[in-house]
Short mmCIF file of C-alpha atoms and ligand atoms in Angstrom, two decimals:
data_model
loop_
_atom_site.label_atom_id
_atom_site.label_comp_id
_atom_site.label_asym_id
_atom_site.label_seq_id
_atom_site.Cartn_x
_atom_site.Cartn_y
_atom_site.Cartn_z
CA UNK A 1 12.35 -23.10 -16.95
CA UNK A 2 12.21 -21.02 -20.13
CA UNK A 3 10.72 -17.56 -19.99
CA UNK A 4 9.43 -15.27 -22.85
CA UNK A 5 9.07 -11.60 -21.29
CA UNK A 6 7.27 -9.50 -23.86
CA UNK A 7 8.17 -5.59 -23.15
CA UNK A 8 11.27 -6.43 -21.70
CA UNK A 9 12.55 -3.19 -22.78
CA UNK A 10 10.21 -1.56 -20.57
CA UNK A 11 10.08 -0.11 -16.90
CA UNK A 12 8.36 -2.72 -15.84
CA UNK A 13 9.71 -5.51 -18.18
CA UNK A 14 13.54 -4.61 -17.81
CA UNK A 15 12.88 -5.19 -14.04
CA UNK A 16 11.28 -8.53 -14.20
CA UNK A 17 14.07 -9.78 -16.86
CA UNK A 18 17.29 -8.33 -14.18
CA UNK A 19 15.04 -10.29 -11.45
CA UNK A 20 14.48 -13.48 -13.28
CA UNK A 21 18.04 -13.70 -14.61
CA UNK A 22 19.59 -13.50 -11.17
CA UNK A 23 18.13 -17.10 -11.18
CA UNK A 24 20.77 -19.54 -12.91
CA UNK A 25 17.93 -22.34 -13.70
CA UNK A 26 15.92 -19.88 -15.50
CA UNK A 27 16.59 -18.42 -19.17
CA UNK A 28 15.04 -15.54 -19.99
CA UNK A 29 14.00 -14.24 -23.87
CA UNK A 30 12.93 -10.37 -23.82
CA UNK A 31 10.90 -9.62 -26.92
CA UNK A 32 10.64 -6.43 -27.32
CA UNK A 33 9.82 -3.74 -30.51
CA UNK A 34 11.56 -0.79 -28.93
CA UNK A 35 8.75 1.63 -29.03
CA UNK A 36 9.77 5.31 -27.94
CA UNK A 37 9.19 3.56 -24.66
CA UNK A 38 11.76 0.45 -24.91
CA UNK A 39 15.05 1.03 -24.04
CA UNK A 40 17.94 -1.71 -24.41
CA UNK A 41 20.29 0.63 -22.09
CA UNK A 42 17.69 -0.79 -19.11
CA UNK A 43 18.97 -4.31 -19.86
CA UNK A 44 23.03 -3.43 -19.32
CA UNK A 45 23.08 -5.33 -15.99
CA UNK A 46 22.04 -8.62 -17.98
CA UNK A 47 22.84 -7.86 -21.62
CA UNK A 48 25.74 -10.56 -21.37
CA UNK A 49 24.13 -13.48 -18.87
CA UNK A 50 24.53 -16.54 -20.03
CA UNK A 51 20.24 -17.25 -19.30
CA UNK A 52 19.43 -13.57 -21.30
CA UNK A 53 18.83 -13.14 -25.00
CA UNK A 54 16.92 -10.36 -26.80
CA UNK A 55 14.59 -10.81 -29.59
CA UNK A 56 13.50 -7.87 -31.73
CA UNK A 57 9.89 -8.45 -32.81
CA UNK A 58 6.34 -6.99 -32.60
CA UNK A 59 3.38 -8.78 -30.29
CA UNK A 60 1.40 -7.92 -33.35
CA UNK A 61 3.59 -10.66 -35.36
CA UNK A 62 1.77 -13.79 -34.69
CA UNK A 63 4.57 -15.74 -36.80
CA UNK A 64 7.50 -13.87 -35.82
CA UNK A 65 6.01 -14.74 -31.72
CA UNK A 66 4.97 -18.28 -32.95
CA UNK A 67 8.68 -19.04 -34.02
CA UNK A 68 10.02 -17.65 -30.71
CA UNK A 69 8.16 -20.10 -28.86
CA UNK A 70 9.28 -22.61 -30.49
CA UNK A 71 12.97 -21.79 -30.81
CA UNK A 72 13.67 -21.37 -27.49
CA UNK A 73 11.28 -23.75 -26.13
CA UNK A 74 9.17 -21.48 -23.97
CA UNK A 75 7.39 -22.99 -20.44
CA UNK A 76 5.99 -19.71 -19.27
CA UNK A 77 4.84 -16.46 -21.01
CA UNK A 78 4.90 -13.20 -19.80
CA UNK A 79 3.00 -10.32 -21.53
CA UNK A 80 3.96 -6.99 -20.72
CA UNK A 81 4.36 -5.55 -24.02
CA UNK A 82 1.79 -2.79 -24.22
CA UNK A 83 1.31 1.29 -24.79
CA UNK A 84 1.40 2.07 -21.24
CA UNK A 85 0.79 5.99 -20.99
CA UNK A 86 -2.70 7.38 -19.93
CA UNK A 87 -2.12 10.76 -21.52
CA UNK A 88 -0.71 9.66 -24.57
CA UNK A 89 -3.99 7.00 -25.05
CA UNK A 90 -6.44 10.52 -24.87
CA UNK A 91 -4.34 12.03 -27.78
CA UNK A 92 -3.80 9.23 -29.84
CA UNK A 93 -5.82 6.03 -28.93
CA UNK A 94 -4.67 3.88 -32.00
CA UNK A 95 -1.63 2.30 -30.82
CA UNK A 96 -3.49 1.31 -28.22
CA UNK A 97 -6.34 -0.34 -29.38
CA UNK A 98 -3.25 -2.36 -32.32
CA UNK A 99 -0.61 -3.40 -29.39
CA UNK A 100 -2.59 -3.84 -26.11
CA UNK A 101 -5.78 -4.96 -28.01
CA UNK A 102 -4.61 -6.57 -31.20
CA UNK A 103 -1.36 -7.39 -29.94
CA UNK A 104 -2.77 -9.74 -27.08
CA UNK A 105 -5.35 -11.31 -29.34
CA UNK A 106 -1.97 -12.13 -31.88
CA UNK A 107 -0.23 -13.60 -28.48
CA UNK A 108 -3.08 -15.41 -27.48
CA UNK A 109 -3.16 -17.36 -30.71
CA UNK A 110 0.78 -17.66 -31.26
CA UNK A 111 0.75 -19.66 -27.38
CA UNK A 112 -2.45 -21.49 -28.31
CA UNK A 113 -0.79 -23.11 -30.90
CA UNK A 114 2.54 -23.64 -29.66
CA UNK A 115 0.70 -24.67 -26.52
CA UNK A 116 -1.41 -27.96 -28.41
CA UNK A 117 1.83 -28.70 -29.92
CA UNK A 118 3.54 -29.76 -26.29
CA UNK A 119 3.76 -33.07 -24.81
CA UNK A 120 1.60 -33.72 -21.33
CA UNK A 121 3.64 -33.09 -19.24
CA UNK A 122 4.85 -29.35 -20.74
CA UNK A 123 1.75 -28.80 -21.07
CA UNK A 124 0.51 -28.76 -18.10
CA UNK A 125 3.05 -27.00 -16.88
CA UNK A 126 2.98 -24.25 -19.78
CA UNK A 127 1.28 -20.64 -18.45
CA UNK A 128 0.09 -17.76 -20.28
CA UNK A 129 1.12 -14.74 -17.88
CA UNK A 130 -1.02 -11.53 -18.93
CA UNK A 131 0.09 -8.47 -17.19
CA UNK A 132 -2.65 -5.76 -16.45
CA UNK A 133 -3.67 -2.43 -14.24
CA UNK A 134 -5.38 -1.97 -11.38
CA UNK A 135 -7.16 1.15 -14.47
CA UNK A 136 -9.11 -1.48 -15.62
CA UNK A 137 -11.43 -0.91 -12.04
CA UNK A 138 -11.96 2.86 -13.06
CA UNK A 139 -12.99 4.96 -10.37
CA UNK A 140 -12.75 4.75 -6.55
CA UNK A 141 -14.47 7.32 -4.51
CA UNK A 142 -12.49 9.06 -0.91
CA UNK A 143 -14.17 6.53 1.22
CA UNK A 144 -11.89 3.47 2.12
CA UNK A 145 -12.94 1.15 -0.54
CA UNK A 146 -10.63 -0.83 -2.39
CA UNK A 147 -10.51 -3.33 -5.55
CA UNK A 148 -10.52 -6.89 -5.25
CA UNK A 149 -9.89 -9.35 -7.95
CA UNK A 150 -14.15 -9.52 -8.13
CA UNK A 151 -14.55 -5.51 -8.85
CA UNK A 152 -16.32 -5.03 -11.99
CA UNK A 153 -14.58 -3.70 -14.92
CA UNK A 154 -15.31 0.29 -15.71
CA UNK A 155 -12.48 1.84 -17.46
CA UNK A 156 -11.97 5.47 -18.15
CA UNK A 157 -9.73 6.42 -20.65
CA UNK A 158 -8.73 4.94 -24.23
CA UNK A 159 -5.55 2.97 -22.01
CA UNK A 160 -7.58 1.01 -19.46
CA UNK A 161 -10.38 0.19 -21.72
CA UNK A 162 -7.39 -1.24 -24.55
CA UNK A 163 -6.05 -2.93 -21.14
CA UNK A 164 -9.92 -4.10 -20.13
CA UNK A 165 -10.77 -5.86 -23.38
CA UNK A 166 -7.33 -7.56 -23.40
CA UNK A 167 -8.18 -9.50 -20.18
CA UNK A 168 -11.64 -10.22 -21.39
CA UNK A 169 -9.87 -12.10 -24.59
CA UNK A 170 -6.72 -13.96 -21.88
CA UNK A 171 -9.84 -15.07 -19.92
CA UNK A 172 -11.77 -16.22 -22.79
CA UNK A 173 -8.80 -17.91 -24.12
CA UNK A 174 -9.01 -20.03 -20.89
CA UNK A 175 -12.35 -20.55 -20.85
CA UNK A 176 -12.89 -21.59 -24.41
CA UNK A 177 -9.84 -23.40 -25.49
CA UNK A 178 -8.13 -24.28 -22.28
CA UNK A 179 -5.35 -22.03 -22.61
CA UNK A 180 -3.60 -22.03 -18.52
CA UNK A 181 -3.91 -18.61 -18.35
CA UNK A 182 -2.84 -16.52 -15.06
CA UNK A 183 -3.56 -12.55 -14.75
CA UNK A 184 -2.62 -9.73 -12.58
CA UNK A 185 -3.61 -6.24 -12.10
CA UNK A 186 -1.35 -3.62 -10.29
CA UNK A 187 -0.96 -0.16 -8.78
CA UNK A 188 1.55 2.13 -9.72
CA UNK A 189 4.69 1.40 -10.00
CA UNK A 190 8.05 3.04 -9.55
CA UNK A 191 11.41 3.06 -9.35
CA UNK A 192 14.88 2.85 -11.03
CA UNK A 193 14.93 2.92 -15.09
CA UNK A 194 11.02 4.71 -14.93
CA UNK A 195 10.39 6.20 -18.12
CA UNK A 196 10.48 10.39 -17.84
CA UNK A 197 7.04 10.81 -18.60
CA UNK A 198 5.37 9.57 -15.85
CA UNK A 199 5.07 11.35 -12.79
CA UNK A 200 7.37 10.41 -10.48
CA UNK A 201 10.75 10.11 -12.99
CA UNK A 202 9.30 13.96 -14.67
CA UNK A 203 8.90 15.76 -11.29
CA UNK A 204 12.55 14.55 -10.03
CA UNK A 205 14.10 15.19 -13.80
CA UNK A 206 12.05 19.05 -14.03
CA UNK A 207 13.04 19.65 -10.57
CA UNK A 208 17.26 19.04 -11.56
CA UNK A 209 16.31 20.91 -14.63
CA UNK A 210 14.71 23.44 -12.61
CA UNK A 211 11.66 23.28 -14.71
CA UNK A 212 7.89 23.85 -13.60
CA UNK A 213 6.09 20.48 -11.83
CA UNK A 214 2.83 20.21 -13.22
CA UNK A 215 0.19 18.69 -11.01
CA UNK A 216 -2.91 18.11 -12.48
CA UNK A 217 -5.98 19.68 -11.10
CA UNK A 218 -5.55 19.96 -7.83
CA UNK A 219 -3.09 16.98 -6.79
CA UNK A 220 -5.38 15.68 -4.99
CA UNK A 221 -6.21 12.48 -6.67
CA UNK A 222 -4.66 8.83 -5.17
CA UNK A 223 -2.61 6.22 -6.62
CA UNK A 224 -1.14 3.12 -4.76
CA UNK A 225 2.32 3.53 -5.05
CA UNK A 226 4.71 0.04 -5.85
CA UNK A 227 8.40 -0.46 -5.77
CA UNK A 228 9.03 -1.76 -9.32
CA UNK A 229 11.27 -4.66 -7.84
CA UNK A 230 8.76 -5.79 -5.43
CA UNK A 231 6.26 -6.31 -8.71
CA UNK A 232 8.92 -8.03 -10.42
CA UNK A 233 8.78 -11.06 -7.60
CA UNK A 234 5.38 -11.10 -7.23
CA UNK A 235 5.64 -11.15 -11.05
CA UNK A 236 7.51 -14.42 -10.74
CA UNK A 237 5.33 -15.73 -8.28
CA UNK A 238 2.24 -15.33 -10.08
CA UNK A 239 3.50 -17.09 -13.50
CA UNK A 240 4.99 -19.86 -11.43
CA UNK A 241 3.01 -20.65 -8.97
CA UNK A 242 -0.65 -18.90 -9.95
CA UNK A 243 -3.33 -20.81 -10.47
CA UNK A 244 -4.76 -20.95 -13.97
CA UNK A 245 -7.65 -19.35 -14.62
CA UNK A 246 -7.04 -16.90 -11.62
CA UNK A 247 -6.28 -13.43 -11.33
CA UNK A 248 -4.30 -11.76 -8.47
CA UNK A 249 -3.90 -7.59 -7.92
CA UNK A 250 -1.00 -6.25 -6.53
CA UNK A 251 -0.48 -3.77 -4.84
CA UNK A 252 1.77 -1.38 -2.17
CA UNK A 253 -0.31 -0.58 0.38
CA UNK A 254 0.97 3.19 -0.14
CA UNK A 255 -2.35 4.85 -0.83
CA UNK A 256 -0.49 9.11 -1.75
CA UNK A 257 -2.11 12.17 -3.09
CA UNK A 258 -0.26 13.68 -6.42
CA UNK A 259 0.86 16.38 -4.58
CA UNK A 260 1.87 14.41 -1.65
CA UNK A 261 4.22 12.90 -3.83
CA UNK A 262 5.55 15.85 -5.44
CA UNK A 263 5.95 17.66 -2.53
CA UNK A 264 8.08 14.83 -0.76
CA UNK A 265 10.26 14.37 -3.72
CA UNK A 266 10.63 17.97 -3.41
CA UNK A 267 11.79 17.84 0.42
CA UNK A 268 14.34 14.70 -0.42
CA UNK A 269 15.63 16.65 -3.20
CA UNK A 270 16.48 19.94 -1.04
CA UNK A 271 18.31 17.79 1.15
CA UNK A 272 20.35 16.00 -1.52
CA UNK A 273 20.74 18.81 -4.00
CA UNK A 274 20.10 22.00 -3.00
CA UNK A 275 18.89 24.68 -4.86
CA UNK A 276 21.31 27.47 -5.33
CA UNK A 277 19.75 30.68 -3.03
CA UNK A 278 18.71 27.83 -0.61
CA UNK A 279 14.67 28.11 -2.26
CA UNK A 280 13.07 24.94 -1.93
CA UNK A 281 11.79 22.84 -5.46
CA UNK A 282 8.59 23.00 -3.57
CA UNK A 283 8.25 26.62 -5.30
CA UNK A 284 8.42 25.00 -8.74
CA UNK A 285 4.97 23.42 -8.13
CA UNK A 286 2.42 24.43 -10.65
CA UNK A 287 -1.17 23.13 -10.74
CA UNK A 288 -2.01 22.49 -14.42
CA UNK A 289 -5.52 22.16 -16.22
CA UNK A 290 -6.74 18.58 -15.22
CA UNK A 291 -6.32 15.42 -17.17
CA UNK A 292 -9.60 14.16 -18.94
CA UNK A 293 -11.40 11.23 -17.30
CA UNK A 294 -8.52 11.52 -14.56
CA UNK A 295 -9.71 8.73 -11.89
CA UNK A 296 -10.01 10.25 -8.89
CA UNK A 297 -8.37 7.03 -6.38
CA UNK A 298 -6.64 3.82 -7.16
CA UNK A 299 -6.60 1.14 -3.93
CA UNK A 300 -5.30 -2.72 -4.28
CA UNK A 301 -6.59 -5.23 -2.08
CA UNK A 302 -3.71 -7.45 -2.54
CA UNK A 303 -5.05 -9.93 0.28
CA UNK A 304 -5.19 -12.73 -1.95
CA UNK A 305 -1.48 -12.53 -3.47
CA UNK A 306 -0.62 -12.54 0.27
CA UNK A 307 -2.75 -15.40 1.25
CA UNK A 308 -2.24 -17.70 -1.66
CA UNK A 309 1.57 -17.08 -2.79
CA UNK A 310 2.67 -15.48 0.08
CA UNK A 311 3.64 -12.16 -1.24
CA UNK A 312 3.70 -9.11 0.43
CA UNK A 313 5.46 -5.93 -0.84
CA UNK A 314 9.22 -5.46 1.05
CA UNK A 315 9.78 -2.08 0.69
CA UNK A 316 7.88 0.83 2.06
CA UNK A 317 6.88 4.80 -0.09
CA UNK A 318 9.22 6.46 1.48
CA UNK A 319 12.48 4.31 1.73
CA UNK A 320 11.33 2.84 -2.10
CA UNK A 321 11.21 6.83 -3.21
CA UNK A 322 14.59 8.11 -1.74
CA UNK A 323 15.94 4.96 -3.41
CA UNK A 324 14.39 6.22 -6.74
CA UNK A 325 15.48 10.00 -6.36
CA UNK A 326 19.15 8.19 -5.34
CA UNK A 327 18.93 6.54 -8.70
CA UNK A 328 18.05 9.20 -10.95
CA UNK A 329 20.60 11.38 -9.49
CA UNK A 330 23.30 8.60 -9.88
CA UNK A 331 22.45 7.39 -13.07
CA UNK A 332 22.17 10.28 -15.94
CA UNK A 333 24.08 7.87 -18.35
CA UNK A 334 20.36 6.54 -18.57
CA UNK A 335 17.70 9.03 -18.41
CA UNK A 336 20.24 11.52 -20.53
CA UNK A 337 19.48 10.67 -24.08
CA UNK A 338 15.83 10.52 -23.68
CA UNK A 339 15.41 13.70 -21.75
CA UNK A 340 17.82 15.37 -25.29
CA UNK A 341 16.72 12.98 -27.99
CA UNK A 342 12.93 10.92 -27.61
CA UNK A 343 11.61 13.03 -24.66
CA UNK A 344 10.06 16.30 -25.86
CA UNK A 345 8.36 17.56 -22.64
CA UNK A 346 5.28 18.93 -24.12
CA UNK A 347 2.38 18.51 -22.05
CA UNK A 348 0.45 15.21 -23.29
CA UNK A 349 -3.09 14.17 -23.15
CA UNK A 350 -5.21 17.12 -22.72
CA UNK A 351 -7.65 15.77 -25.31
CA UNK A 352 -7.02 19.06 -27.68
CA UNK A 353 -5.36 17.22 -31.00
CA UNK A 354 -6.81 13.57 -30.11
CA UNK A 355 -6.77 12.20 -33.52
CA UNK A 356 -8.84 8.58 -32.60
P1 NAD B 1 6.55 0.72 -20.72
O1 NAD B 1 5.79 1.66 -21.57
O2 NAD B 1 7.66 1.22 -19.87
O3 NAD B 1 7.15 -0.47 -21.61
C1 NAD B 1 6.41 -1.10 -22.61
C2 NAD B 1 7.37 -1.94 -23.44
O4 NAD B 1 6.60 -2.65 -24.43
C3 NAD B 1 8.41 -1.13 -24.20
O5 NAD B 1 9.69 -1.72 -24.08
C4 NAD B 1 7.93 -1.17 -25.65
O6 NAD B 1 8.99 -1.10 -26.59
C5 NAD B 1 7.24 -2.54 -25.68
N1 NAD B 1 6.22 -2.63 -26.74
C6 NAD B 1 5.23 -1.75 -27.02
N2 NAD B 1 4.51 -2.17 -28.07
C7 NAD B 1 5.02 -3.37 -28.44
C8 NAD B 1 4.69 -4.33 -29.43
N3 NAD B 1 3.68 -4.12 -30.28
N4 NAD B 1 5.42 -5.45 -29.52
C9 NAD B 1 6.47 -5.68 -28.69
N5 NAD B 1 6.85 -4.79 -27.73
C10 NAD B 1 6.13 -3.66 -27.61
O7 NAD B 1 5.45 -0.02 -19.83
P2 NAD B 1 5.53 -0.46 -18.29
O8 NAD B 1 5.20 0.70 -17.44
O9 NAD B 1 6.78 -1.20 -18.07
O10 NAD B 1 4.28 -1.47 -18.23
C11 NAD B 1 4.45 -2.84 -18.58
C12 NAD B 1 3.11 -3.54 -18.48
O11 NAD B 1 2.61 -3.44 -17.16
C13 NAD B 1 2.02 -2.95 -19.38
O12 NAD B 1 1.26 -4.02 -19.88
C14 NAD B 1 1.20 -2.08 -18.45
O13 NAD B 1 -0.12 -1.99 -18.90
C15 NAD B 1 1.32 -2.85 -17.15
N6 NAD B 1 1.23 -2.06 -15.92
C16 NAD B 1 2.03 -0.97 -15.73
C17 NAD B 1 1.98 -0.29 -14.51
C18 NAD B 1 2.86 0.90 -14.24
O14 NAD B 1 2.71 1.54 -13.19
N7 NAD B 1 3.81 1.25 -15.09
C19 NAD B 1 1.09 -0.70 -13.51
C20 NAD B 1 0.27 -1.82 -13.75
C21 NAD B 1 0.36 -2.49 -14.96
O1 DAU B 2 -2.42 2.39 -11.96
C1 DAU B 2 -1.54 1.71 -12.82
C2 DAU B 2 -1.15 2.60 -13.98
O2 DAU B 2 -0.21 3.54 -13.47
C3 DAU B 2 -0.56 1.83 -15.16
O3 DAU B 2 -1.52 0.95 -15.68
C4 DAU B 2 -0.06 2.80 -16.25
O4 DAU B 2 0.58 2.07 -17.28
C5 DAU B 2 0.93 3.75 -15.61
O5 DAU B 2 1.35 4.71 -16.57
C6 DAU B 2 0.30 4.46 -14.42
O6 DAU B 2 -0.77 5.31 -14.89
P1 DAU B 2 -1.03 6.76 -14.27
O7 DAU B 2 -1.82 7.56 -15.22
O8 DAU B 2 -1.55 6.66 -12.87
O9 DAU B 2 0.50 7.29 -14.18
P2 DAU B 2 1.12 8.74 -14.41
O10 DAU B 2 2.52 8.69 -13.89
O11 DAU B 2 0.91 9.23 -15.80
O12 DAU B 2 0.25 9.66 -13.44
C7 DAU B 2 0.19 9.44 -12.05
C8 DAU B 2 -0.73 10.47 -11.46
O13 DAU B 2 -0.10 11.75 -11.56
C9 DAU B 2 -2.05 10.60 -12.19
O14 DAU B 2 -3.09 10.83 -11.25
C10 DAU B 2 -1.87 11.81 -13.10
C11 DAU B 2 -0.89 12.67 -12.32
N1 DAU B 2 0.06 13.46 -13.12
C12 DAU B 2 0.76 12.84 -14.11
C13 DAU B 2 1.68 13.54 -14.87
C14 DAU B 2 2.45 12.87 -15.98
C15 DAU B 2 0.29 14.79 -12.81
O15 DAU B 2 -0.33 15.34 -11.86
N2 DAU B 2 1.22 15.48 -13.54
C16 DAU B 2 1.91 14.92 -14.57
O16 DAU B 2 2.73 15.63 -15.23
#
């Protein structure tokens, strides 16, 4: 089985290339464009497997992708390529609407025509993996609810609208031209190799730095937390066994306020490195002006994934998150270089300088 990861470079992406690799009947191909977000140091566990090559190319390159396919004779796509950050989407919304928008649309077309070009058999086989966010739902209110695969679409900011109108063109592919497409929409994810601008990799890097941890508003707004390695096999699952023309969310089950999950990084932090003058990083806390649009709750009902593939996520908030802190404090060789060189820590996204 041939795989094409797109954003392999990525958090996300890096994770489901070291996961599929560890299979010897599967070879892998990351294509990546090494945004500021792409990071070849993420693929060192894998960079000499036999299965694992790297191809340096943009989604937006429908010839570039189309020759891809066909070079290393791809079974099943994977598209994770995308601008992934909420803030940076408020300040600067183009990238967005060109990689996650424009970029999918290019992919779409690339696969269709590889696709028509397969014999029966690979093509039935053949699947068009689109990888999306649980943003796309917008809004959940305090009271229990949670999103199923049916919840209508109502995205907030410039990122999970880009993200929204990319599914709407992977469905429509299916619908209209019979591309077998699969989709899945997740929570937030964490875990080793998390880019430093998202919240959980900033508060644990600020806190070492002893540096302020913004919260935003008042922490008190919910995300679903998910171990990045427990996405990567449902990942797997969902491109090989998923059926086409279905969509699956995923999910942790590890519903945490903001400041929840500052505070408890905070508390495995003081026991693993002390502050000097035995203060805790808890006093480092400091609630910033909100983010626009900032959705107040994110919930998964990943009842289906269960149900139909059998997944169900293996490791729990808090053993996943001392894992993570364990990680970052281990492995500086990593997060280093982009905390000195690409990682300016200037607050993003507060919709001051958005130039659309
Ligand atoms: P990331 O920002 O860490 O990585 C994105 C990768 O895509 C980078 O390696 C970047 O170089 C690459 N890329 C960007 N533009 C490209 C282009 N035009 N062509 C080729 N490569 C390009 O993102 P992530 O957090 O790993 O997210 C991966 C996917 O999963 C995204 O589609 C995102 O929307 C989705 N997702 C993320 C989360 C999360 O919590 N991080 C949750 C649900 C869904
Ligand atoms: O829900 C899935 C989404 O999760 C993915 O689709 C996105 O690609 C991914 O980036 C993530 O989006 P969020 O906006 O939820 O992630 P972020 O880490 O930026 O923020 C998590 C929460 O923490 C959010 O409510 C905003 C808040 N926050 C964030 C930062 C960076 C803070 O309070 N302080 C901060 O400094």
């Amino acid at each position: 089985m041939n795989f094409l990861v797109t954003g392999g470079a990525g958090f996300i992406g890096s994770a489901v290339c070291r996961h599929l690799c560890a299979n010897p009947n599967y070879r892998v191909t990351n294509l990546d464009k090494l945004t500021y977000a792409g990071n070849l140091a993420s693929l060192r566990p894998i960079e000499n497997a036999h299965n694992y090559r790297f191809a340096h190319a943009d989604i937006c390159d429908e010839k570039a992708v189309l020759d891809i396919l066909k070079r290393d004779d791809i079974d099943i796509v994977m598209n994770l390529a995308a601008e992934s950050h909420v803030d940076r989407s408020i300040d600067g919304p183009g990238a967005f609407i060109e990689t996650n928008i424009v970029g999918t649309y290019r992919m779409l077309n690339a696969a269709l025509e590889y696709w028509r070009g397969l014999g029966e058999e690979r093509k039935r086989r053949f699947r068009f993996h689109h990888v999306s966010t649980d943003e796309v739902f917008g809004d959940l209110p305090f009271d229990g609810s949670m999103f199923v695969e049916e919840t209508p679409y109502a995205p907030s900011s410039p990122y999970s609208a880009s993200k929204a109108a990319s599914d709407h063109l992977v469905r429509a592919w299916h619908e209209s031209y019979g591309l077998p497409v699969v989709l899945s929409n997740c929570s937030n994810n964490y875990g080793p190799y998390h880019f430093p601008e998202k919240l959980i990799p900033l508060i644990i890097l600020n806190a070492l730095d002893e540096k302020t941890l913004p919260v935003y508003g008042a922490g008190a707004n919910v995300r679903d937390w998910l171990f990045v390695e427990d996405h990567a096999r449902a990942l797997e699952l969902i491109a090989t066994k998923g059926r086409p023309g279905e969509s699956y969310n995923v999910g942790g089950n590890s519903e945490r306020t903001n400041l929840a999950v500052v505070e408890t990084i905070c508390d495995l932090l003081d026991r693993r490195r002390p502050r000097t003058g035995g203060k805790s990083y808890r006093d480092l806390i400091t609630f910033v002006p909100d983010r626009p649009g900032h959705d107040r709750r994110y919930a998964i009902d990943a009842s289906k994934i269960a149900r139909d593939l059998g997944w169900t996520p293996k490791e729990n908030f808090d053993g996943g998150l001392a894992r993570t802190v364990g990680w970052f404090l281990d492995n500086k060789w990593w997060w280093g270089p982009i905390r000195e060189q690409r990682y300016a820590g200037e607050r993003l996204g507060e919709a001051r300088k958005a130039a659309p």
